[in-house]
Amino acid sequence: MSITPFSKQQLLPQEEKLEIEKHKSALFIGIPKETSYQERRICLTPDAVNSLTSHGHRVLMEAGAGLSSSFSDKEYSDAGAEITSDTKKVFSCPMILKVEPPTLQEIELMNPQTFLISAIQLKTQKKAYFEALAIKRITALAFEFIKDEDGSYPAVKSLSEIAGTASVLIAAELMISQSVGKGLLMGNITGVRPTEVVILGAGTVAEYAARTAIGLGATVKVFDNSITKLRRLQNMLNQRIFTSTIQEKSLLKALRRCDVAIGAMRGKNRTPVVVTETMVEHMKKGAVIVDVSIDTGGCFETSEITTHEKPTFIKSNVIHYCVPNIPSRYSKTASMSISNIITPSLLKIADDGGLESAIRCDRGLKNGVYFYHGILTNKSIADWFNISYRDINLIVF
């Protein structure tokens, strides 16, 4: 008699089982207070919490979680959230929502099989973070990886819009500051030469920086090595601006004349250094550099990471602003932006009958999952940290 792993009952012909219609599931979401340095944003606004609780979901928040985004505990409580000062209780929820990725201590507080939604900030992560997620068999979804119907990344795009707009407003502030600025108004006043702005890159950050600078009356020059991106940018702005590929001679000429230079380049792993120290030395005294690319290394050779508390330094008589995570400075706007992206996804997860079903139904959401029950499912993370991974499409289908 051959040995079989099946019982006699299982080997008998079975009746056909049809797929049952999916039931909606109720979510229980925990929102802890952000502990990371300089992080002032929150994932959900009181309006978003109200939208979730009115659909029958529970939201448990740590006291004071929204204060740095100008949202009080009372606003959240009125919206239907439960408020607690017990951090451990918040982390024991089956679903955790955070802006910054959790620390190893915070992962320790989570229950096994927790569902985590947060940013991942790959460039700042260490291998130990992924090992901790694997031990707890956590399913983790990153904002940066979630895709829209059109194949774009909505969270990255929204924060790039804020960073682009902010970079010009920050430069306008720095040009008039008493201690370092040269008293220039960003704009185009009759009879006065308009302010000149040079933008490196032609992506979303560059588009919104150019839009804001043009709106204030400045003349804008954009440099990028992709003609397609430059053409797209001109079409988006609906007007002809100076565009050029990155050639040392023309870039140096533009930098010599400009009042503001904005770094908005992106690289695959590290941002390419486009402006050398010698080029910076040729810039005007009191000119302003805002390096938005500093999150991935910066595209000016003279850039060094600064903080929101001490955001600038002067090198070669040029003011440098190199704060990573610029959107955090505008915490309320950034929080509303993140909330707008994440709330519909949460409601969809519930309508689809929980995360497992939602991943099967929504390819954009599936793309956001980088850890599935303790298994790494993202190739770029696997390559970056030299960890083995499995294709999520072979696990979930």
PDB file of C-alpha atoms in Angstrom, residues 3 22 52 71 80 93 101 194 216 229 239 265-267 282-283 362 369 393:
ATOM      1  CA  ILE A   3       1.888   6.021   1.570  1.00  0.00           C
ATOM      2  CA  LYS A  22     -16.224  38.951  -0.856  1.00  0.00           C
ATOM      3  CA  LEU A  52     -13.005  55.933   8.053  1.00  0.00           C
ATOM      4  CA  PHE A  71      -4.247  68.995  14.439  1.00  0.00           C
ATOM      5  CA  GLY A  80     -14.309  59.396  15.965  1.00  0.00           C
ATOM      6  CA  CYS A  93      -3.202  47.259  16.459  1.00  0.00           C
ATOM      7  CA  PRO A 101       9.478  53.786   8.700  1.00  0.00           C
ATOM      8  CA  PRO A 194      14.105  90.179 -13.079  1.00  0.00           C
ATOM      9  CA  LEU A 216       6.627  85.393  -9.104  1.00  0.00           C
ATOM     10  CA  LYS A 229      11.646  65.659 -20.205  1.00  0.00           C
ATOM     11  CA  GLN A 239       5.133  78.732 -22.328  1.00  0.00           C
ATOM     12  CA  MET A 265      17.970  65.944 -10.215  1.00  0.00           C
ATOM     13  CA  ARG A 266      17.310  62.268  -9.575  1.00  0.00           C
ATOM     14  CA  GLY A 267      19.705  59.384  -9.996  1.00  0.00           C
ATOM     15  CA  HIS A 282      32.138  81.560  -9.969  1.00  0.00           C
ATOM     16  CA  MET A 283      28.588  82.325  -8.738  1.00  0.00           C
ATOM     17  CA  ASP A 362      -5.457  46.136  -7.222  1.00  0.00           C
ATOM     18  CA  VAL A 369       3.921  45.647  -0.919  1.00  0.00           C
ATOM     19  CA  ASN A 393       3.044  37.596  -8.337  1.00  0.00           C
TER      20      ASN A 393
END
